[in-house]
Coordinates of C-alpha atoms in Angstrom, one line a residue:
Chain A
M175 CA 8.9 28.4 -15.0
S176 CA 5.7 29.6 -13.5
G177 CA 6.1 33.1 -14.6
R178 CA 5.1 32.6 -18.1
K179 CA 2.6 29.8 -17.7
P180 CA -1.0 30.9 -17.1
I181 CA -2.7 29.5 -14.0
R182 CA -4.2 26.2 -14.9
W183 CA -7.7 26.6 -13.3
H184 CA -8.9 23.2 -14.5
I185 CA -6.6 21.5 -12.0
A186 CA -8.3 23.4 -9.2
V187 CA -11.7 22.6 -10.6
F188 CA -10.9 18.9 -10.8
L189 CA -9.5 18.7 -7.3
A190 CA -11.9 21.1 -5.5
P191 CA -15.0 18.9 -4.9
A192 CA -13.1 15.9 -3.5
V193 CA -10.8 18.0 -1.4
L194 CA -13.7 20.2 0.0
V195 CA -16.0 17.3 0.9
Y196 CA -13.2 15.2 2.3
T197 CA -11.9 18.1 4.4
A198 CA -15.3 19.4 5.6
I199 CA -16.8 16.0 6.5
M200 CA -13.8 13.9 7.5
I201 CA -10.7 15.9 8.5
V202 CA -12.4 18.8 10.3
P203 CA -14.6 16.5 12.5
L204 CA -11.7 14.3 13.2
F205 CA -9.7 17.2 14.6
G206 CA -12.8 18.6 16.2
T207 CA -13.1 15.3 18.1
L208 CA -9.5 15.4 19.1
N209 CA -10.1 19.0 20.3
L210 CA -13.3 18.1 22.1
S211 CA -11.4 15.7 24.3
L212 CA -9.5 18.6 25.8
F213 CA -12.6 20.2 27.2
N214 CA -15.2 19.4 29.8
Q215 CA -18.7 20.5 30.6
T216 CA -19.1 22.8 33.6
P217 CA -22.3 22.7 35.7
E218 CA -23.4 25.9 33.9
R219 CA -23.5 23.9 30.7
T220 CA -20.6 25.8 29.1
S221 CA -17.4 24.0 28.2
E222 CA -14.1 24.7 29.9
F223 CA -10.6 23.9 28.8
V224 CA -9.2 21.1 31.0
G225 CA -6.1 20.0 29.2
L226 CA -5.3 16.4 29.6
A227 CA -7.6 15.9 32.6
N228 CA -10.0 13.6 30.6
F229 CA -7.1 11.3 29.7
R230 CA -6.1 11.2 33.3
T231 CA -9.6 10.2 34.2
L232 CA -9.7 7.5 31.4
F233 CA -6.4 5.9 32.4
G234 CA -6.3 6.8 36.1
D235 CA -9.8 6.7 37.5
P236 CA -10.6 3.0 38.3
R237 CA -14.2 3.3 37.2
W238 CA -13.0 4.3 33.7
S239 CA -9.7 2.6 33.4
G240 CA -11.0 -0.8 34.2
A241 CA -13.6 -0.6 31.4
F242 CA -11.0 0.9 29.0
W243 CA -8.4 -1.8 29.6
N244 CA -11.0 -4.5 29.4
A245 CA -12.2 -3.1 26.0
L246 CA -8.6 -2.8 24.8
G247 CA -7.7 -6.3 25.9
N248 CA -10.8 -7.8 24.3
N249 CA -10.1 -5.8 21.1
A250 CA -6.5 -7.1 21.0
W251 CA -7.8 -10.7 21.4
F252 CA -10.3 -10.0 18.6
F253 CA -7.5 -8.9 16.4
V254 CA -5.3 -11.9 17.3
V255 CA -8.1 -14.3 16.3
H256 CA -8.4 -12.6 13.0
M257 CA -4.7 -12.8 12.3
L258 CA -4.4 -16.4 13.3
V259 CA -7.5 -17.7 11.7
Q260 CA -8.8 -15.3 9.0
N261 CA -5.6 -14.5 7.2
P262 CA -4.1 -18.0 7.0
I263 CA -7.5 -19.4 5.8
G264 CA -7.7 -16.6 3.3
I265 CA -4.2 -17.3 2.0
L266 CA -4.9 -21.0 1.8
L267 CA -8.1 -20.5 -0.2
A268 CA -6.4 -18.1 -2.5
A269 CA -3.5 -20.5 -3.1
L270 CA -5.9 -23.3 -4.0
L271 CA -8.0 -21.1 -6.2
S272 CA -5.1 -19.8 -8.2
S273 CA -3.8 -23.3 -9.0
P274 CA -3.9 -23.7 -12.8
R275 CA -6.6 -25.6 -14.5
L276 CA -8.8 -25.7 -11.5
R277 CA -12.4 -26.3 -12.5
M278 CA -15.3 -24.3 -11.0
A279 CA -12.9 -21.6 -9.6
A280 CA -15.4 -18.9 -10.5
F281 CA -18.1 -20.6 -8.5
Y282 CA -16.0 -21.1 -5.4
R283 CA -14.7 -17.5 -5.5
T284 CA -18.3 -16.1 -5.8
A285 CA -19.7 -18.4 -3.1
I286 CA -16.9 -17.8 -0.5
F287 CA -17.2 -14.0 -0.9
I288 CA -21.0 -14.0 -0.3
P289 CA -20.7 -13.6 3.6
T290 CA -18.6 -10.5 3.0
I291 CA -21.4 -8.7 1.3
L292 CA -24.0 -9.4 4.0
S293 CA -24.6 -6.7 6.6
F294 CA -23.6 -7.2 10.3
V295 CA -27.2 -7.2 11.2
I296 CA -27.9 -10.3 9.1
V297 CA -24.7 -12.0 10.2
G298 CA -25.2 -11.3 13.8
F299 CA -28.7 -12.6 13.9
V300 CA -28.1 -15.5 11.7
W301 CA -25.3 -16.8 13.9
K302 CA -27.3 -16.0 17.1
L303 CA -30.1 -18.2 15.7
I304 CA -27.8 -21.0 14.7
L305 CA -25.8 -21.1 17.9
S306 CA -29.0 -20.7 20.0
P307 CA -29.7 -23.7 22.2
I308 CA -33.4 -23.1 21.7
W309 CA -33.4 -23.8 18.0
G310 CA -30.9 -26.5 18.2
I311 CA -29.1 -26.5 14.9
A312 CA -25.6 -26.4 16.4
P313 CA -26.2 -29.1 19.0
G314 CA -28.1 -31.2 16.4
M315 CA -25.2 -31.0 14.0
L316 CA -22.6 -31.8 16.8
D317 CA -24.8 -34.8 17.6
V318 CA -24.4 -36.2 14.1
V319 CA -20.7 -36.4 14.6
G320 CA -21.1 -37.6 18.1
L321 CA -19.7 -34.5 19.8
K322 CA -23.0 -33.3 21.4
S323 CA -21.3 -33.0 24.8
L324 CA -19.1 -30.3 23.4
F325 CA -22.0 -27.9 22.8
A326 CA -22.4 -24.9 25.0
P327 CA -24.4 -21.7 24.6
W328 CA -21.2 -20.0 23.4
L329 CA -22.6 -16.5 23.0
G330 CA -23.9 -16.6 26.6
K331 CA -20.7 -17.7 28.3
E332 CA -18.2 -15.2 29.4
D333 CA -15.3 -17.4 28.5
Y334 CA -16.3 -18.2 25.0
A335 CA -18.5 -15.3 23.8
L336 CA -15.7 -13.0 22.5
T337 CA -13.9 -15.9 20.7
A338 CA -17.2 -17.1 19.2
L339 CA -17.9 -13.6 17.9
A340 CA -14.5 -13.2 16.6
L341 CA -14.9 -16.4 14.6
V342 CA -18.2 -15.2 13.3
S343 CA -16.4 -12.1 12.1
V344 CA -13.7 -14.3 10.5
W345 CA -16.4 -16.2 8.7
Q346 CA -17.8 -13.0 7.3
F347 CA -14.6 -11.4 6.2
V348 CA -12.4 -14.2 5.0
G349 CA -13.3 -13.2 1.5
I350 CA -11.3 -10.0 1.6
P351 CA -7.9 -11.5 2.2
M352 CA -8.8 -14.3 -0.2
M353 CA -9.5 -11.9 -3.0
L354 CA -6.5 -9.7 -2.4
I355 CA -4.0 -12.6 -2.2
Y356 CA -5.7 -14.2 -5.1
A357 CA -5.1 -11.1 -7.2
A358 CA -1.5 -11.0 -6.1
L359 CA -0.9 -14.7 -6.9
L360 CA -2.3 -14.2 -10.4
S361 CA 0.0 -11.3 -11.0
I362 CA 3.1 -13.5 -10.6
P363 CA 4.5 -14.0 -14.1
D364 CA 4.4 -17.5 -15.6
E365 CA 8.1 -17.3 -16.5
V366 CA 9.0 -17.2 -12.8
L367 CA 6.9 -20.3 -12.0
E368 CA 8.2 -22.1 -15.1
A369 CA 11.8 -21.4 -14.1
A370 CA 11.0 -22.8 -10.7
E371 CA 9.5 -25.9 -12.2
M372 CA 12.6 -26.4 -14.4
D373 CA 14.6 -26.4 -11.1
G374 CA 12.3 -29.1 -9.7
I375 CA 10.4 -26.8 -7.3
T376 CA 6.8 -27.7 -7.5
G377 CA 3.6 -28.0 -5.4
M378 CA 4.0 -27.1 -1.7
S379 CA 7.6 -26.1 -1.8
Q380 CA 6.9 -23.9 -4.8
F381 CA 4.3 -22.1 -2.7
W382 CA 6.6 -21.6 0.3
K383 CA 9.8 -20.8 -1.6
I384 CA 8.6 -18.8 -4.6
K385 CA 5.0 -17.5 -4.2
L386 CA 4.9 -16.6 -0.6
P387 CA 7.9 -14.3 -0.7
L388 CA 6.5 -12.6 -3.8
I389 CA 3.1 -11.9 -2.2
L390 CA 4.5 -10.8 1.2
P391 CA 3.7 -7.1 0.4
S392 CA 0.0 -8.1 -0.1
V393 CA 0.1 -10.1 3.2
G394 CA 1.3 -6.9 4.8
I395 CA -1.5 -4.9 3.4
I396 CA -4.2 -7.3 4.6
S397 CA -2.6 -7.4 8.0
I398 CA -2.9 -3.6 8.4
L399 CA -6.4 -3.6 6.9
T400 CA -7.4 -6.2 9.4
F401 CA -5.8 -4.1 12.2
V402 CA -7.6 -0.9 11.3
G403 CA -10.9 -2.8 10.7
N404 CA -10.8 -4.7 14.0
F405 CA -9.9 -1.7 16.2
N406 CA -12.8 0.2 14.6
A407 CA -15.3 -2.7 14.9
F408 CA -18.6 -2.1 16.5
D409 CA -21.6 -3.4 14.5
L410 CA -21.3 -7.2 15.0
I411 CA -20.9 -6.9 18.8
Y412 CA -23.8 -4.3 19.0
V413 CA -26.1 -6.5 16.9
A414 CA -25.3 -9.8 18.7
Q415 CA -24.8 -8.6 22.3
G416 CA -26.3 -5.1 22.5
A417 CA -24.5 -1.9 23.6
L418 CA -23.8 -3.5 27.0
A419 CA -21.6 -6.1 25.2
G420 CA -22.6 -8.9 27.5
P421 CA -22.3 -11.2 29.2
D422 CA -20.8 -8.9 31.9
F423 CA -18.9 -6.8 29.3
S424 CA -16.9 -9.8 28.2
T425 CA -17.3 -8.9 24.6
D426 CA -16.9 -5.1 25.1
I427 CA -14.5 -3.7 22.5
L428 CA -13.4 -0.1 21.9
G429 CA -16.2 0.6 19.4
T430 CA -19.0 -0.4 21.8
F431 CA -17.3 1.3 24.7
L432 CA -17.2 4.6 22.7
Y433 CA -20.8 4.2 21.7
R434 CA -22.0 3.6 25.3
T435 CA -19.9 6.5 26.7
F436 CA -21.0 9.0 24.0
F437 CA -24.7 8.2 24.0
G438 CA -25.2 6.8 27.4
F439 CA -27.0 3.6 28.1
Q440 CA -29.7 2.8 30.6
L441 CA -28.6 4.6 33.9
Q442 CA -25.4 6.0 32.5
L443 CA -25.7 9.5 31.0
G444 CA -24.1 10.2 27.7
D445 CA -20.8 12.2 27.9
P446 CA -19.5 13.7 24.6
H447 CA -16.2 14.8 26.2
M448 CA -15.3 11.4 27.5
G449 CA -16.6 9.9 24.3
A450 CA -14.2 12.2 22.4
T451 CA -11.4 11.2 24.8
I452 CA -12.0 7.5 24.0
A453 CA -12.2 8.3 20.2
T454 CA -8.9 10.1 20.6
A455 CA -7.3 7.1 22.3
M456 CA -8.5 4.9 19.5
F457 CA -7.1 7.3 17.0
G458 CA -3.7 7.1 18.8
I459 CA -3.8 3.3 18.9
I460 CA -4.6 3.0 15.2
L461 CA -2.0 5.7 14.4
I462 CA 0.7 3.7 16.3
G463 CA -0.3 0.5 14.6
V464 CA -0.2 2.1 11.1
C465 CA 3.2 3.8 11.9
I466 CA 4.7 0.5 13.1
Y467 CA 3.6 -1.1 9.9
L468 CA 4.7 1.8 7.6
F469 CA 8.1 2.3 9.2
G470 CA 8.9 -1.0 10.8
I471 CA 7.5 -3.6 8.5
Q472 CA 6.7 -2.1 5.1
T473 CA 10.2 -0.7 4.6
R474 CA 11.8 -4.1 5.3
L475 CA 9.6 -6.0 2.8
R476 CA 11.4 -6.7 -0.4
R477 CA 9.5 -5.9 -3.6
Y478 CA 10.3 -7.6 -6.8
Q479 CA 9.7 -6.0 -10.2
F480 CA 9.0 -8.1 -13.2
Chain B
M182 CA 2.4 -41.5 -14.9
A183 CA 3.4 -41.0 -11.3
Q184 CA 3.4 -37.3 -11.9
A185 CA -0.1 -37.4 -13.2
R186 CA -1.4 -39.4 -10.3
I187 CA 0.1 -37.0 -7.8
S188 CA -1.5 -34.0 -9.5
A189 CA -4.9 -35.7 -9.7
G190 CA -4.7 -36.5 -6.0
R191 CA -3.7 -32.9 -5.4
S192 CA -6.6 -31.5 -7.4
I193 CA -9.1 -33.8 -5.5
A194 CA -7.7 -32.5 -2.2
A195 CA -7.9 -28.9 -3.4
H196 CA -11.5 -29.4 -4.4
A197 CA -12.3 -31.1 -1.1
V198 CA -11.0 -28.1 0.9
L199 CA -12.8 -25.6 -1.3
I200 CA -16.1 -27.4 -1.2
T201 CA -15.8 -27.7 2.6
Y202 CA -15.2 -24.0 2.9
T203 CA -18.0 -23.2 0.4
L204 CA -20.4 -25.2 2.5
I205 CA -19.3 -23.3 5.7
A206 CA -19.8 -20.0 3.9
L207 CA -23.2 -20.8 2.4
F208 CA -24.7 -23.0 5.1
P209 CA -26.0 -20.3 7.5
V210 CA -27.6 -18.3 4.6
F211 CA -29.1 -21.5 3.2
V212 CA -30.6 -22.5 6.6
I213 CA -32.2 -19.0 7.0
L214 CA -33.7 -19.0 3.5
I215 CA -35.2 -22.5 3.7
N216 CA -36.7 -22.0 7.2
S217 CA -38.2 -18.7 6.3
F218 CA -40.7 -20.6 4.1
K219 CA -41.7 -23.1 6.8
S220 CA -44.4 -23.2 9.4
R221 CA -43.4 -22.6 13.0
K222 CA -43.7 -26.2 14.0
A223 CA -41.5 -27.4 11.1
I224 CA -38.8 -24.8 11.9
F225 CA -38.2 -26.4 15.2
A226 CA -38.9 -30.1 14.3
E227 CA -36.7 -30.3 11.2
P228 CA -34.5 -27.2 11.0
L229 CA -32.4 -28.7 8.2
A230 CA -35.2 -30.0 6.0
L231 CA -36.4 -28.3 2.8
P232 CA -39.9 -27.0 3.0
T233 CA -42.3 -29.6 1.8
R234 CA -46.0 -29.2 0.7
E235 CA -47.1 -29.8 4.3
T236 CA -44.6 -27.5 6.0
F237 CA -44.7 -24.7 3.4
D238 CA -45.9 -21.5 5.0
L239 CA -45.6 -17.8 4.2
I240 CA -46.8 -16.5 7.5
G241 CA -43.4 -14.9 8.3
Y242 CA -43.5 -12.8 5.1
T243 CA -47.0 -11.7 5.6
T244 CA -46.3 -10.6 9.2
V245 CA -43.2 -8.7 8.2
L246 CA -44.7 -6.9 5.2
K247 CA -47.8 -5.9 7.2
Q248 CA -45.8 -4.5 10.1
G249 CA -42.7 -2.7 8.9
D250 CA -42.4 -0.1 6.2
F251 CA -39.9 -2.3 4.4
F252 CA -40.4 -0.7 1.1
G253 CA -39.7 2.7 2.5
Y254 CA -36.5 1.5 4.2
F255 CA -35.4 -0.1 1.0
Q256 CA -36.1 3.2 -0.9
N257 CA -34.0 5.2 1.7
S258 CA -31.1 2.7 1.4
M259 CA -31.3 2.9 -2.4
I260 CA -31.3 6.7 -2.5
V261 CA -28.4 7.0 0.0
T262 CA -26.3 4.3 -1.7
V263 CA -26.8 5.5 -5.3
A264 CA -26.3 9.2 -4.5
S265 CA -23.1 8.5 -2.5
L266 CA -21.9 6.2 -5.2
F267 CA -22.5 8.9 -7.8
F268 CA -20.6 11.6 -5.9
V269 CA -17.7 9.3 -4.9
L270 CA -17.2 8.1 -8.5
L271 CA -17.5 11.6 -10.0
F272 CA -15.5 13.6 -7.4
G273 CA -13.0 10.7 -7.0
A274 CA -12.4 10.4 -10.7
M275 CA -12.0 14.1 -11.2
A276 CA -9.4 14.3 -8.3
A277 CA -7.7 11.2 -9.5
F278 CA -7.4 12.7 -13.0
A279 CA -5.9 15.9 -11.7
L280 CA -3.4 13.9 -9.6
S281 CA -2.3 11.5 -12.3
E282 CA -2.4 13.8 -15.3
Y283 CA -0.9 17.1 -14.3
R284 CA 2.4 18.0 -12.6
F285 CA 1.9 20.8 -10.3
R286 CA 3.3 22.0 -6.9
G287 CA 1.7 20.1 -4.1
N288 CA 0.6 17.1 -6.2
L289 CA 2.3 14.6 -4.0
L290 CA 1.1 16.3 -0.8
T291 CA -2.5 16.4 -2.0
G292 CA -2.3 12.7 -2.9
L293 CA -1.0 11.8 0.6
Y294 CA -3.5 14.0 2.3
L295 CA -6.4 12.3 0.5
A296 CA -4.8 8.8 1.1
L297 CA -4.8 9.5 4.9
G298 CA -8.5 8.6 5.0
I299 CA -7.8 5.0 3.9
M300 CA -5.9 4.4 7.1
I301 CA -7.9 6.5 9.6
P302 CA -11.6 5.5 9.9
I303 CA -14.1 8.4 9.6
R304 CA -16.1 7.0 12.6
L305 CA -13.5 8.4 15.0
G306 CA -14.8 11.8 14.1
T307 CA -18.4 10.9 14.8
V308 CA -18.7 13.1 18.0
A309 CA -17.8 16.2 16.0
T310 CA -19.7 15.0 12.9
L311 CA -22.9 14.9 14.9
E312 CA -22.3 18.4 16.2
L313 CA -21.7 19.6 12.7
M314 CA -24.9 18.0 11.4
V315 CA -26.9 19.4 14.3
A316 CA -25.5 22.9 13.7
S317 CA -26.4 22.7 10.0
G318 CA -29.8 21.1 10.6
L319 CA -29.1 18.0 8.7
V320 CA -29.8 15.5 11.4
N321 CA -32.4 12.9 10.4
T322 CA -32.0 13.7 6.7
L323 CA -30.7 11.4 4.0
M324 CA -28.3 14.3 3.0
A325 CA -26.3 13.8 6.1
L326 CA -25.7 10.2 5.3
I327 CA -24.9 11.0 1.7
L328 CA -22.3 13.5 2.7
V329 CA -20.6 11.3 5.3
Y330 CA -20.5 8.3 2.9
T331 CA -19.1 10.4 0.1
A332 CA -16.3 11.6 2.3
Q333 CA -15.7 8.0 3.5
G334 CA -15.5 6.6 0.0
L335 CA -13.3 9.2 -1.6
P336 CA -9.9 8.3 -0.3
L337 CA -9.9 4.7 -1.6
A338 CA -11.6 5.8 -4.9
V339 CA -9.0 8.4 -5.6
F340 CA -6.2 6.0 -4.7
I341 CA -7.4 3.2 -7.0
L342 CA -8.6 5.4 -9.9
S343 CA -5.4 7.3 -10.1
E344 CA -3.4 4.1 -10.4
F345 CA -5.6 3.2 -13.4
M346 CA -5.6 6.6 -15.0
K347 CA -1.8 6.5 -15.2
Q348 CA -2.3 3.7 -17.7
V349 CA -4.3 5.7 -20.1
S350 CA -2.2 6.5 -23.2
D351 CA -0.7 10.0 -23.3
D352 CA -0.8 10.0 -27.1
L353 CA -4.6 9.7 -27.0
K354 CA -5.0 12.7 -24.7
N355 CA -2.4 14.8 -26.6
A356 CA -4.2 14.0 -29.9
G357 CA -7.3 15.3 -28.3
R358 CA -5.5 18.5 -27.2
V359 CA -4.1 19.0 -30.7
D360 CA -7.7 18.8 -32.0
G361 CA -8.6 21.6 -29.6
L362 CA -10.5 19.7 -27.0
S363 CA -10.7 21.3 -23.6
E364 CA -9.3 19.5 -20.6
Y365 CA -12.8 18.9 -19.3
T366 CA -13.8 17.3 -22.6
I367 CA -10.7 15.1 -22.5
F368 CA -11.6 13.9 -19.1
F369 CA -15.3 13.2 -19.6
R370 CA -15.2 12.0 -23.2
L371 CA -11.8 10.3 -23.5
V372 CA -10.5 9.1 -20.1
L373 CA -13.7 8.3 -18.2
P374 CA -15.0 5.7 -20.7
L375 CA -11.5 4.0 -20.7
V376 CA -11.4 3.4 -16.9
R377 CA -14.9 1.9 -16.7
P378 CA -13.7 -1.4 -15.3
A379 CA -11.8 0.4 -12.5
M380 CA -14.9 2.4 -11.8
A381 CA -16.9 -0.8 -11.4
T382 CA -14.4 -2.1 -8.8
V383 CA -14.5 1.1 -6.9
A384 CA -18.3 1.0 -7.1
V385 CA -18.6 -2.4 -5.5
F386 CA -16.0 -1.6 -2.8
T387 CA -17.8 1.6 -2.0
M388 CA -21.3 0.2 -2.2
I389 CA -21.1 -2.8 0.2
P390 CA -20.0 -0.8 3.4
I391 CA -22.6 2.0 2.7
W392 CA -25.4 -0.4 2.2
N393 CA -24.5 -2.4 5.3
D394 CA -23.6 0.4 7.6
L395 CA -25.3 0.5 11.0
W396 CA -23.3 3.1 12.8
F397 CA -24.1 6.3 10.9
P398 CA -27.8 5.6 10.3
L399 CA -28.1 4.9 14.1
I400 CA -26.4 8.1 15.0
L401 CA -27.2 10.6 12.3
A402 CA -30.6 9.5 11.0
P403 CA -32.6 7.2 13.3
A404 CA -36.0 8.7 12.5
E405 CA -38.6 6.4 11.1
S406 CA -39.0 8.3 7.8
V407 CA -35.2 8.1 7.0
K408 CA -34.3 4.7 8.3
T409 CA -32.1 2.6 6.0
I410 CA -32.9 -1.0 5.5
T411 CA -30.0 -2.1 7.7
L412 CA -31.1 -0.1 10.6
G413 CA -34.7 -0.9 9.9
S414 CA -34.2 -4.6 9.9
Q415 CA -32.1 -4.3 13.1
V416 CA -34.9 -2.5 15.0
F417 CA -37.5 -4.7 13.4
I418 CA -35.9 -8.0 14.2
G419 CA -35.4 -6.8 17.8
Q420 CA -39.1 -6.4 18.2
F421 CA -39.9 -9.9 16.9
V422 CA -37.3 -11.9 18.8
T423 CA -39.8 -14.5 19.8
N424 CA -41.6 -14.6 16.4
W425 CA -39.3 -16.9 14.6
N426 CA -41.2 -16.9 11.3
A427 CA -41.1 -13.1 11.2
V428 CA -37.4 -12.9 12.1
L429 CA -36.4 -15.5 9.5
A430 CA -38.5 -13.8 6.8
A431 CA -37.1 -10.3 7.7
L432 CA -33.6 -11.7 7.5
S433 CA -34.3 -13.3 4.1
L434 CA -35.8 -10.0 2.8
A435 CA -32.7 -8.2 3.9
I436 CA -30.3 -10.7 2.3
L437 CA -31.9 -10.9 -1.2
P438 CA -31.3 -7.4 -2.6
V439 CA -27.6 -7.4 -1.8
L440 CA -27.2 -11.0 -3.0
V441 CA -28.8 -10.1 -6.4
L442 CA -26.7 -7.0 -6.8
Y443 CA -23.6 -8.9 -5.9
L444 CA -24.3 -11.7 -8.4
I445 CA -24.8 -9.1 -11.2
F446 CA -21.6 -7.3 -10.4
S447 CA -19.3 -10.2 -9.3
R448 CA -17.8 -10.8 -12.7
Q449 CA -16.7 -7.2 -13.0
L450 CA -15.4 -7.1 -9.5
I451 CA -13.1 -10.0 -10.1
R452 CA -11.9 -8.5 -13.4
G453 CA -11.3 -5.1 -11.6
I454 CA -9.4 -6.6 -8.7
T455 CA -7.2 -8.8 -10.8
A456 CA -6.5 -6.1 -13.4
G457 CA -3.9 -4.5 -11.3
A458 CA -5.3 -2.4 -8.4
V459 CA -3.2 -4.4 -6.0
K460 CA -0.1 -5.0 -8.1

């Protein structure tokens, strides 16, 4: 087959720019980072191959492993809050928005998506101001409903800071699951819903019995996007609490831990090799999560074709 | 009758939930915007009141515009975002066309290779990216950011655009070939104009994270002359923690450009999302 056909150069021309930029800027540095984690700096400022010694330090040395497990645990909680709050709210909003003949749907859609377009810098500072006991918007509003005693400087308390920041992040990103689920709900053909109505399945039970099973693949996609996004998060914590992720590292997640290790902070010197080791560990965690999703969950989801 | 009453009640409940959430979504932005126009005393005395004639004050804005080079930051962000967007759309569409139009050995593999980037964040390669940029002398240039964002945006762009390009009619392209058009002309003249809605979707999804990114500007281009607006406002707000007027004004100035861009594009975004990218 290929013997007689001339080489189709245009295919190469079409593919080359994307493949080259992607390989040079993304794939090569990614593997460079993985590689860097296998080396260490000698006192003579040359690097030497140390195998997996950096990983032994990260998981075994109490000074490193304590910080690592703390960051990983916080990150896991950050993810749990998103899965329990952000995605259900997103699905609920999408379900309401997609109900037929709803007035002002375009307005709601546009308004609810607005926080998602704002930068972390804005979101972080805005919420810091609102939750600040100095300005008093949050305590003032709680006072109106008679709950002033519930107010605490949430971002300053070790017990609450991480959950408060996770909820701020939920506030910011709820628009993404909402939009994706909304699109999935709109793509359910009317015949299916009409058939359900003929059988007397309407309202809530229609959602649970007909629509939800049909949109499960999209729910799977938003779950994995949430996972990748959360285990890669950095900006919000950095803006709201600084690189030290205070109070007392209670909001430290893998992204801030990587940043601090790589660049150093205050008295701690930057260490590119340990930074690369942490990045590699994060790479492994994300890869495991994605694999669990691809092979464990996605293959079991049933897809329906219309 | 009973049926109608139930559905009316349900629709009221739906509106109640949506209005509540809309308020939650907009309230913080609203509070910041109204307070940025008030005097310091009014900000603390009545944080939720609209600015009146007595409390109206632009002191925050004058401080901010005098101190920081906001115009320069804005220009840097514009250059980086527009240039990255251009390369992502052009290179992404070309690769998507090759993958969806031609059958060749390695097609599936190339597609998977490019899709890998959707799942694995480019940030994890930062350590080596910085070394690469130092070695090529690109640190503290806008070029470094443009390259990184182009690579970051390509996987999703190729993925979405190739789905859309599969829907372009083969007859049309073959008619072009019969008329002696080259493959390049078919791509630029016939296919590209037809996938414009998909391009708009990709543009919005690519633009928001680039405009808002703090990580790469902080690491690859922290110098004053190449600061983006996101990094600029972060540093700037940090300096003015106690000057509430200035902080609120700086936040408002950072919110407005994105808000305007979003309101212009939002219609196309919805159309693009619901047109089948997720189906």
